[in-house]
Coordinates of C-alpha atoms and ligand atoms in Angstrom, one line a residue:
M6 CA 10.5 4.3 -18.6
D7 CA 9.6 7.1 -20.9
I8 CA 6.4 6.1 -22.7
K9 CA 3.8 8.1 -24.4
Q10 CA 0.2 7.7 -23.0
E11 CA -1.4 9.2 -26.1
D12 CA 0.2 6.9 -28.7
T13 CA -1.9 4.1 -30.1
I14 CA -0.2 0.7 -29.2
C15 CA -0.4 -2.7 -30.6
A16 CA 0.8 -6.2 -29.9
I17 CA 0.3 -9.9 -30.6
S18 CA -1.5 -11.0 -27.5
T19 CA -1.5 -14.7 -28.0
P20 CA 1.5 -17.0 -27.6
V21 CA 3.8 -17.4 -30.7
G22 CA 3.2 -20.6 -32.7
E23 CA 0.8 -22.4 -34.8
G24 CA -2.7 -22.5 -33.4
G25 CA -6.4 -22.0 -34.0
I26 CA -6.7 -18.3 -33.1
G27 CA -4.1 -15.7 -32.9
L28 CA -5.0 -12.2 -31.6
V29 CA -3.6 -8.6 -32.6
K30 CA -4.7 -6.0 -30.1
I31 CA -4.7 -2.2 -30.7
S32 CA -5.5 0.4 -28.0
G33 CA -5.7 4.2 -28.4
S34 CA -7.4 6.9 -30.1
G35 CA -6.1 5.8 -33.5
A36 CA -7.6 2.3 -33.3
S37 CA -10.7 2.7 -35.3
A38 CA -9.0 4.7 -38.0
I39 CA -6.4 1.8 -38.2
A40 CA -9.2 -0.8 -38.6
R41 CA -10.7 1.4 -41.4
K42 CA -7.4 1.2 -43.3
L43 CA -6.8 -2.4 -43.1
F44 CA -10.1 -4.1 -42.5
Q45 CA -12.8 -5.0 -45.2
P46 CA -15.9 -6.1 -43.6
S47 CA -18.0 -8.5 -45.4
L48 CA -21.4 -7.1 -44.1
A49 CA -20.7 -4.3 -41.7
T50 CA -20.1 -0.7 -42.7
F51 CA -18.0 2.1 -41.2
P52 CA -18.1 3.6 -38.6
L53 CA -18.3 0.0 -37.2
E54 CA -20.8 -0.7 -34.5
S55 CA -19.0 -0.9 -30.9
H56 CA -18.9 -4.1 -28.8
R57 CA -19.7 -6.2 -31.7
L58 CA -17.6 -8.8 -33.7
H59 CA -17.4 -8.1 -37.5
Y60 CA -16.6 -10.7 -39.9
G61 CA -14.3 -9.9 -42.9
R62 CA -10.8 -9.6 -44.3
I63 CA -7.4 -7.8 -43.3
C64 CA -6.1 -6.6 -46.6
D65 CA -2.7 -4.9 -47.5
P66 CA -3.9 -1.4 -48.3
A67 CA -0.9 -1.0 -50.8
S68 CA -1.7 -3.9 -52.9
N69 CA -5.4 -4.7 -51.8
Q70 CA -4.1 -8.4 -51.2
T71 CA -5.9 -10.5 -48.5
V72 CA -3.8 -11.4 -45.6
D73 CA -6.3 -13.4 -43.6
E74 CA -10.1 -13.9 -42.9
V75 CA -10.8 -12.4 -39.5
L76 CA -13.3 -11.6 -36.9
L77 CA -12.5 -8.1 -35.8
S78 CA -14.0 -6.5 -32.7
Y79 CA -14.2 -2.8 -32.1
M80 CA -14.8 -1.5 -28.6
A81 CA -15.2 2.2 -28.0
A82 CA -14.0 3.8 -24.9
P83 CA -14.5 3.8 -22.0
R84 CA -16.0 0.3 -21.6
T85 CA -12.8 -1.5 -22.5
Y86 CA -9.8 -3.0 -20.7
T87 CA -7.6 0.1 -21.2
R88 CA -10.6 2.4 -21.1
E89 CA -9.4 3.6 -24.5
D90 CA -10.7 2.6 -27.9
V91 CA -9.8 -1.0 -28.5
V92 CA -9.6 -3.1 -31.6
E93 CA -8.8 -6.8 -31.6
V94 CA -8.2 -8.9 -34.6
N95 CA -8.9 -12.5 -34.3
C96 CA -7.0 -14.1 -37.2
H97 CA -5.3 -17.6 -37.7
S98 CA -2.3 -18.1 -35.4
G99 CA 0.6 -18.7 -37.8
Y100 CA 3.9 -16.9 -37.5
A101 CA 3.6 -15.1 -41.0
V102 CA -0.1 -14.2 -40.5
L103 CA 0.4 -12.6 -37.1
N104 CA 3.4 -10.8 -38.0
R105 CA 2.2 -9.5 -41.4
I106 CA -1.0 -8.0 -39.6
L107 CA 1.0 -6.6 -36.8
D108 CA 3.3 -5.0 -39.5
L109 CA 0.4 -3.3 -41.3
V110 CA -1.0 -2.0 -38.1
L111 CA 2.3 -0.5 -37.4
Q112 CA 2.5 1.1 -40.8
A113 CA -1.0 2.5 -40.3
G114 CA 0.2 4.4 -37.3
A115 CA 0.4 2.5 -34.2
R116 CA 3.6 1.5 -32.2
L117 CA 4.6 -1.7 -30.5
A118 CA 3.4 -1.9 -26.9
E119 CA 5.9 -2.3 -24.2
P120 CA 5.5 -5.2 -21.8
G121 CA 2.3 -5.0 -19.8
E122 CA 1.4 -1.6 -21.3
F123 CA -2.1 -2.5 -22.0
T124 CA -2.6 -3.2 -18.2
R125 CA -0.6 -0.3 -17.1
R126 CA -3.1 1.9 -19.1
A127 CA -5.9 0.1 -17.4
F128 CA -4.2 1.2 -14.2
L129 CA -3.4 4.9 -15.2
N130 CA -6.9 5.3 -16.6
G131 CA -8.4 4.1 -13.3
R132 CA -9.9 0.7 -14.3
L133 CA -7.7 -1.3 -11.9
D134 CA -5.8 -0.2 -8.9
L135 CA -2.1 -1.3 -8.7
S136 CA -2.8 -4.4 -6.5
Q137 CA -5.4 -5.4 -9.0
A138 CA -3.0 -4.8 -11.9
E139 CA -0.5 -7.1 -10.2
A140 CA -3.1 -9.6 -9.7
V141 CA -3.3 -9.9 -13.5
I142 CA 0.3 -11.3 -13.5
D143 CA -0.5 -13.6 -10.6
L144 CA -3.7 -14.8 -12.5
I145 CA -1.7 -15.5 -15.8
R146 CA 1.0 -17.3 -13.9
S147 CA -1.3 -19.4 -11.7
Q148 CA -0.5 -23.2 -12.0
S149 CA -3.0 -24.5 -9.4
E150 CA -6.6 -23.9 -8.7
Q151 CA -5.9 -22.3 -5.3
S152 CA -3.5 -19.7 -6.8
L153 CA -5.9 -19.1 -9.4
L154 CA -8.7 -18.6 -6.8
H155 CA -6.4 -16.2 -4.8
A156 CA -5.4 -14.2 -7.8
N157 CA -9.1 -13.7 -8.7
R158 CA -9.9 -12.5 -5.3
V159 CA -7.3 -9.8 -5.5
L160 CA -8.3 -9.0 -9.0
Q161 CA -11.9 -8.6 -7.9
G162 CA -10.7 -5.9 -5.4
G163 CA -10.9 -8.0 -2.3
L164 CA -7.5 -7.0 -1.0
S165 CA -8.2 -3.4 -2.1
R166 CA -11.2 -3.0 -0.1
Q167 CA -9.4 -4.3 3.1
V168 CA -6.5 -2.0 2.5
Q169 CA -9.1 0.9 1.9
A170 CA -10.8 0.1 5.1
W171 CA -7.7 0.3 7.1
R172 CA -6.9 3.5 5.5
E173 CA -10.3 4.8 6.6
C174 CA -9.5 3.7 10.1
I175 CA -6.2 5.7 10.1
L176 CA -8.0 8.7 8.7
S177 CA -10.6 8.7 11.3
L178 CA -7.8 8.2 14.1
Q179 CA -6.1 11.3 12.6
A180 CA -9.3 13.4 12.8
E181 CA -9.9 12.4 16.4
L182 CA -6.3 13.0 17.3
E183 CA -6.3 16.5 15.7
A184 CA -9.5 17.2 17.6
A185 CA -7.9 16.1 21.0
I186 CA -4.8 18.0 20.3
D187 CA -6.8 21.2 19.9
F188 CA -8.7 20.4 23.0
C189 CA -5.5 19.8 25.0
E190 CA -4.0 23.1 23.9
D191 CA -7.1 24.9 25.6
L192 CA -6.5 23.0 28.7
E193 CA -2.7 23.4 29.0
D194 CA -0.3 21.0 30.6
E195 CA -3.0 18.4 31.1
P196 CA -1.9 15.0 29.6
A197 CA -4.4 14.0 27.0
D198 CA -6.3 10.8 27.4
F199 CA -5.9 8.8 24.4
L200 CA -7.4 5.6 25.8
S201 CA -10.2 5.0 23.5
M202 CA -7.9 5.8 20.4
L203 CA -5.5 3.5 21.6
Q204 CA -8.2 0.8 21.9
N205 CA -9.4 1.4 18.3
L206 CA -5.7 1.5 17.1
Q207 CA -5.0 -1.9 18.6
E208 CA -8.3 -3.6 17.5
D209 CA -8.9 -2.1 14.0
L210 CA -5.3 -1.8 12.9
L211 CA -2.5 -3.4 14.9
H212 CA -4.0 -6.8 15.5
P213 CA -5.5 -7.3 12.0
L214 CA -2.1 -6.1 10.3
K215 CA -0.1 -8.3 12.4
E216 CA -2.3 -11.2 11.7
V217 CA -2.2 -10.7 8.0
L218 CA 1.7 -10.4 7.9
D219 CA 2.0 -13.6 10.0
H220 CA 0.2 -15.5 7.3
Y221 CA 2.5 -14.1 4.4
E222 CA 4.4 -17.4 4.1
D223 CA 1.1 -19.3 3.5
G224 CA 0.2 -17.0 0.9
R225 CA 3.7 -17.5 -0.9
I226 CA 3.0 -21.2 -0.8
L227 CA -0.4 -20.7 -2.2
R228 CA 1.0 -18.9 -5.2
E229 CA 4.3 -20.2 -6.0
G230 CA 3.9 -23.8 -4.5
F231 CA 5.6 -25.8 -1.9
T232 CA 8.9 -27.4 -2.4
I233 CA 9.8 -30.7 -0.9
V234 CA 13.2 -32.4 -1.3
L235 CA 13.9 -36.1 -0.8
V236 CA 17.2 -36.9 0.8
G237 CA 18.9 -40.0 2.4
R238 CA 21.8 -42.3 1.8
P239 CA 21.8 -44.2 -1.6
N240 CA 19.1 -46.9 -2.0
V241 CA 16.7 -45.9 0.8
G242 CA 13.8 -45.4 -1.8
K243 CA 13.9 -41.6 -2.7
S244 CA 13.2 -42.3 -6.4
S245 CA 10.6 -44.8 -5.6
L246 CA 8.9 -42.2 -3.4
L247 CA 9.2 -39.5 -6.1
N248 CA 7.6 -41.7 -8.7
A249 CA 4.8 -42.7 -6.1
L250 CA 3.9 -39.2 -5.3
L251 CA 3.8 -38.1 -8.9
K252 CA 2.1 -41.4 -9.8
K253 CA 4.4 -41.9 -12.8
N254 CA 7.7 -43.3 -13.6
R255 CA 9.8 -40.1 -13.5
A256 CA 13.1 -41.2 -12.1
I257 CA 15.1 -44.5 -12.6
V258 CA 14.6 -46.9 -9.7
T259 CA 17.2 -49.8 -9.4
P260 CA 18.6 -52.0 -6.6
F261 CA 22.0 -50.5 -7.2
P262 CA 23.2 -47.6 -5.0
G263 CA 24.0 -44.5 -6.7
T264 CA 21.7 -44.6 -9.5
T265 CA 20.4 -41.0 -9.1
R266 CA 23.2 -38.7 -9.7
D267 CA 21.4 -35.4 -10.7
V268 CA 18.5 -33.6 -9.0
V269 CA 15.2 -34.9 -10.7
E270 CA 12.4 -32.3 -10.4
D271 CA 8.8 -32.5 -11.1
S272 CA 5.6 -31.3 -9.6
F273 CA 2.0 -32.4 -8.7
I274 CA -1.2 -30.9 -7.2
L275 CA -2.0 -31.7 -3.7
S276 CA -5.4 -30.2 -2.2
G277 CA -5.3 -27.6 -5.1
I278 CA -1.7 -26.5 -4.2
L279 CA 1.3 -26.9 -6.4
V280 CA 3.9 -29.2 -4.9
R281 CA 7.6 -29.4 -6.4
V282 CA 9.4 -32.6 -5.6
L283 CA 13.1 -32.7 -5.8
D284 CA 14.6 -36.2 -5.9
T285 CA 18.5 -36.1 -5.2
A286 CA 21.6 -38.1 -5.3
G287 CA 22.1 -40.2 -2.3
I288 CA 24.5 -39.0 0.3
R289 CA 27.4 -41.4 0.9
R290 CA 30.9 -41.4 2.1
R291 CA 33.1 -42.3 -0.8
P292 CA 31.4 -40.9 -3.9
D293 CA 32.9 -41.0 -7.3
A294 CA 33.5 -37.7 -9.1
I295 CA 30.1 -37.4 -10.8
E296 CA 28.2 -38.4 -7.6
S297 CA 30.0 -35.9 -5.5
M298 CA 28.8 -33.1 -7.8
G299 CA 25.3 -34.7 -7.4
I300 CA 25.7 -34.6 -3.6
E301 CA 26.7 -30.9 -3.8
R302 CA 23.4 -30.3 -5.5
T303 CA 21.5 -32.2 -3.1
F304 CA 22.8 -29.8 -0.3
Q305 CA 21.9 -26.9 -2.4
S306 CA 18.3 -28.2 -3.0
M307 CA 18.0 -28.6 0.9
E308 CA 18.6 -25.0 1.3
E309 CA 15.7 -23.9 -1.1
A310 CA 13.1 -26.5 0.3
D311 CA 10.2 -25.7 2.3
L312 CA 10.5 -29.2 3.6
V313 CA 13.0 -32.0 3.8
L314 CA 11.8 -35.6 3.6
W315 CA 14.7 -37.6 5.0
L316 CA 14.3 -41.3 4.0
I317 CA 15.9 -44.1 6.3
D318 CA 16.1 -47.7 5.3
A319 CA 14.3 -49.8 8.0
S320 CA 15.5 -53.0 6.6
Q321 CA 19.3 -52.1 7.0
P322 CA 21.1 -51.1 10.1
L323 CA 21.8 -47.5 10.4
T324 CA 25.2 -46.2 9.0
E325 CA 27.6 -43.5 9.3
E326 CA 26.1 -42.3 6.0
D327 CA 22.8 -41.7 7.8
D328 CA 24.9 -39.7 10.4
A329 CA 26.3 -37.6 7.5
V330 CA 22.7 -36.7 6.2
F331 CA 21.8 -35.9 9.8
G332 CA 24.5 -33.3 10.0
K333 CA 23.1 -31.4 7.1
I334 CA 19.6 -31.3 8.2
A335 CA 17.9 -28.3 9.8
S336 CA 15.4 -30.1 11.9
E337 CA 12.6 -27.6 12.0
R338 CA 11.8 -28.2 8.3
C339 CA 12.3 -32.0 8.2
V340 CA 10.2 -35.1 8.5
M341 CA 11.9 -38.5 9.0
L342 CA 10.5 -41.4 6.8
L343 CA 11.3 -45.0 8.1
N344 CA 10.8 -46.7 4.7
K345 CA 10.7 -50.4 3.6
V346 CA 8.8 -51.4 6.6
D347 CA 7.2 -54.3 4.6
L348 CA 10.8 -56.1 4.8
L349 CA 12.2 -57.4 8.0
Q350 CA 12.9 -54.5 10.2
K351 CA 16.5 -53.9 11.4
V352 CA 15.7 -50.4 12.5
L353 CA 12.9 -49.2 14.8
V354 CA 11.3 -45.9 15.4
R355 CA 12.8 -45.8 18.9
Q356 CA 16.2 -46.4 17.6
V357 CA 16.0 -43.6 15.1
Q358 CA 14.7 -41.4 17.8
E359 CA 17.5 -42.3 20.2
R360 CA 20.2 -41.7 17.5
F361 CA 18.9 -38.5 15.9
G362 CA 16.5 -37.3 18.7
G363 CA 15.1 -33.8 17.8
S364 CA 11.6 -32.6 17.3
A365 CA 11.3 -34.0 13.6
P366 CA 8.3 -36.2 13.1
I367 CA 9.0 -39.8 12.3
L368 CA 6.6 -41.6 10.0
S369 CA 6.9 -45.5 9.2
L370 CA 5.9 -46.5 5.6
S371 CA 6.7 -48.5 2.6
V372 CA 6.7 -46.3 -0.4
L373 CA 5.7 -49.3 -2.6
N374 CA 2.5 -49.5 -0.7
P375 CA 0.0 -47.0 -2.3
H376 CA -2.0 -46.9 1.0
D377 CA 1.1 -45.6 2.9
V378 CA 1.8 -43.0 0.2
D379 CA -1.7 -41.8 0.6
K380 CA -1.3 -41.4 4.2
L381 CA 1.8 -39.5 3.7
R382 CA -0.1 -37.1 1.3
D383 CA -2.6 -36.6 3.9
F384 CA 0.1 -35.8 6.6
L385 CA 1.5 -33.2 4.0
T386 CA -1.7 -31.6 3.4
E387 CA -2.5 -31.3 7.2
T388 CA 0.9 -30.2 8.4
C389 CA 2.6 -28.4 5.7
L390 CA 0.1 -27.1 3.2
R391 CA -1.8 -25.0 5.6
N392 CA -4.1 -23.5 3.0
P393 CA -4.9 -20.0 4.2
L394 CA -7.9 -19.8 2.1
A395 CA -9.3 -23.1 3.6
M396 CA -8.3 -21.7 7.1
G397 CA -10.6 -18.7 6.5
H398 CA -8.0 -16.0 6.2
S399 CA -9.5 -13.9 3.7
T400 CA -6.7 -11.4 3.4
I401 CA -3.5 -12.8 1.9
I402 CA -0.6 -10.6 1.1
P403 CA 0.1 -11.4 -2.7
N404 CA 3.8 -10.2 -3.0
L405 CA 6.8 -8.8 -1.5
R406 CA 6.0 -5.2 -2.4
H407 CA 2.7 -5.4 -0.6
K408 CA 4.5 -7.0 2.5
S409 CA 7.0 -4.4 2.7
C410 CA 4.4 -1.7 2.6
L411 CA 2.4 -3.3 5.2
E412 CA 5.3 -3.8 7.5
Q413 CA 6.2 -0.2 7.2
A414 CA 2.6 0.7 8.0
L415 CA 2.6 -1.6 10.9
A416 CA 5.9 -0.1 12.3
A417 CA 4.6 3.4 12.0
L418 CA 1.4 2.3 13.8
C419 CA 3.4 0.8 16.6
R420 CA 5.2 4.0 17.0
T421 CA 1.9 5.8 17.1
R422 CA 0.8 3.5 19.8
D423 CA 4.1 4.0 21.9
L424 CA 3.5 7.9 21.6
L425 CA -0.2 8.0 22.4
Q426 CA 0.6 5.7 25.5
K427 CA 3.0 8.5 26.8
G428 CA 0.0 11.0 26.4
V429 CA 2.0 14.0 25.3
Y430 CA 3.1 13.5 21.8
G431 CA -0.1 14.0 19.7
E432 CA 1.5 15.9 17.1
L433 CA 4.2 13.2 16.4
A434 CA 1.6 10.5 16.7
S435 CA -0.4 12.2 14.0
I436 CA 2.7 12.3 11.7
E437 CA 3.3 8.5 12.3
L438 CA -0.3 8.0 11.2
G439 CA 0.4 9.9 8.1
I440 CA 3.3 7.7 7.4
A441 CA 1.2 4.5 7.8
R442 CA -1.6 5.9 5.6
H443 CA 1.0 6.7 2.8
Q444 CA 2.1 3.0 3.0
L445 CA -1.4 1.8 2.3
E446 CA -1.9 4.2 -0.4
S447 CA 1.2 3.1 -2.2
I448 CA -0.1 -0.6 -2.2
L449 CA -3.2 0.8 -4.0
G450 CA -0.9 2.9 -6.4
W451 CA -2.5 6.1 -5.2
V452 CA 1.1 7.3 -4.8
Q453 CA 2.6 7.2 -8.1
D454 CA 6.2 6.1 -8.5
D455 CA 7.4 5.5 -12.0
E456 CA 10.2 3.3 -10.8
V457 CA 7.7 1.0 -9.0
L458 CA 5.4 0.9 -12.0
D459 CA 8.3 0.0 -14.3
R460 CA 9.2 -2.9 -12.1
I461 CA 5.9 -4.2 -11.8
F462 CA 4.8 -4.0 -15.4
S463 CA 8.0 -5.2 -16.9
Q464 CA 7.1 -8.7 -15.4
F465 CA 4.2 -8.9 -17.8
C466 CA 4.5 -10.4 -21.3
I467 CA 4.1 -8.1 -24.2
G468 CA 0.3 -8.0 -25.4
K469 CA -1.1 -7.9 -21.8
Ligands
GDP29 N1 10.7 -53.7 -0.2 C1 10.8 -52.6 -0.7 N2 11.6 -52.0 -1.5 C2 11.8 -50.8 -1.6 C3 10.9 -49.9 -1.0 N3 11.3 -48.6 -1.4 C4 12.2 -48.7 -2.3 N4 12.5 -50.1 -2.6 C5 13.5 -50.6 -3.4 O1 14.8 -50.1 -3.0 C6 15.7 -50.0 -4.1 C7 16.1 -48.6 -4.3 O2 15.2 -47.7 -4.5 P1 15.3 -46.3 -5.2 O3 14.0 -45.5 -5.1 O4 16.1 -46.3 -6.5 O5 16.3 -45.6 -4.0 P2 17.1 -44.3 -4.0 O6 18.6 -44.7 -4.3 O7 17.0 -43.7 -2.7 O8 16.6 -43.5 -5.0 C8 14.7 -50.3 -5.4 O9 15.0 -51.6 -5.7 C9 13.4 -50.4 -4.8 O10 12.5 -51.0 -5.6 C10 10.0 -50.4 -0.1 O11 9.3 -49.7 0.6 N5 9.9 -51.8 0.2
MG30 MG1 17.4 -42.6 -6.6

């Protein structure tokens, strides 16, 4: 993207729609001159005092007509979000008001900000590093307490400090290695002893990086939530379970098989983590045309899910339809629920085990019994929602970009280890260390790549 850093930019920073307060934000060297053209303070005088709210009116300079009564703040660089001069107009949030003010600001010399351009400037002007800038998006998108907590940790520099510490380790290894190489040249033909370096490499870099990468999946769940899909033959109680988990009547429940034909989706919060639940059409042998489309969707949902909850009706003998469900299940992500145990049982856990075997856990319950549903919730919390924050993993990888940089750094460090173990390839090992360091620097945005920046900031909304 070809965007000029020296332009003064503006945008409506609040969501469109009617509301109490709307915000028009202006950043750049022209901000205070624009305020002077449009703002008539009631008490303050120009130049406006910095980092204060000033009460007054925004007027059209051409007609001197009042557009809105506002609170305007002027914040002089560098103590601002973008590290540039910033003016914020707090006006009423109405479509016409906000657009009229934005229009006047544009006429007064600003241009419309690109998505994420305010944060991009904060990054380019050194207020945030790249992982912190990305955490701003994560913070805005957070839907659960735990994802918010995680985004805030990254925003406050938790991850950056860790990455910088790893980088420091690499730097000191590089220095040690250079010294060792010089020393070896003096000794000639003597293989170098890289033992202590190898030990540091293992303890300070290889081990912690591997561990953090191993927990990537937990971090994804923390941010994006955990997806559960409910499957089973018709009438086993899937929709009843959806309603019980959500504690509301979301899906229609009837005693007639084939009631749910489409995927019904909703979410709830479990131990601070967002859980999406998909209730699906029952899998059966001779579905009508609409049902078979529904069943096709059931199969698709099973592929997306983090966990499949497979319901079996304990009050009815097992059927070929249960076999059909079994045929579609990848057992490592499945928990079997033997439902309706409040009725006379025709199927026992042992029989389910004999017929379907495998390693999937089997729980007996009645989804109509709130106590049983609570037990299921506890089970899910303990076994599936391994909350990495609660487990004390302080470094969680925020996104795929970080993950791929860390993987490449780790690969280069593994090659370094192999070279050092051979004892004769000091120079090559030093190059590999350089590659690893470069990857860590990319995480922080020290290596500037416009394409990467465009990709990151295009995910933002305009006005942030
Ligand atoms: N007795 C009893 N009935 C249940 C239980 N779970 C569901 N049902 C009933 O089974 C029927 C089918 O339930 P539903 O949730 O629509 O099943 P689905 O087709 O799998 O979505 C309804 O009449 C429910 O009230 C249970 O644990 N015990
Ligand atoms: Mg249903």
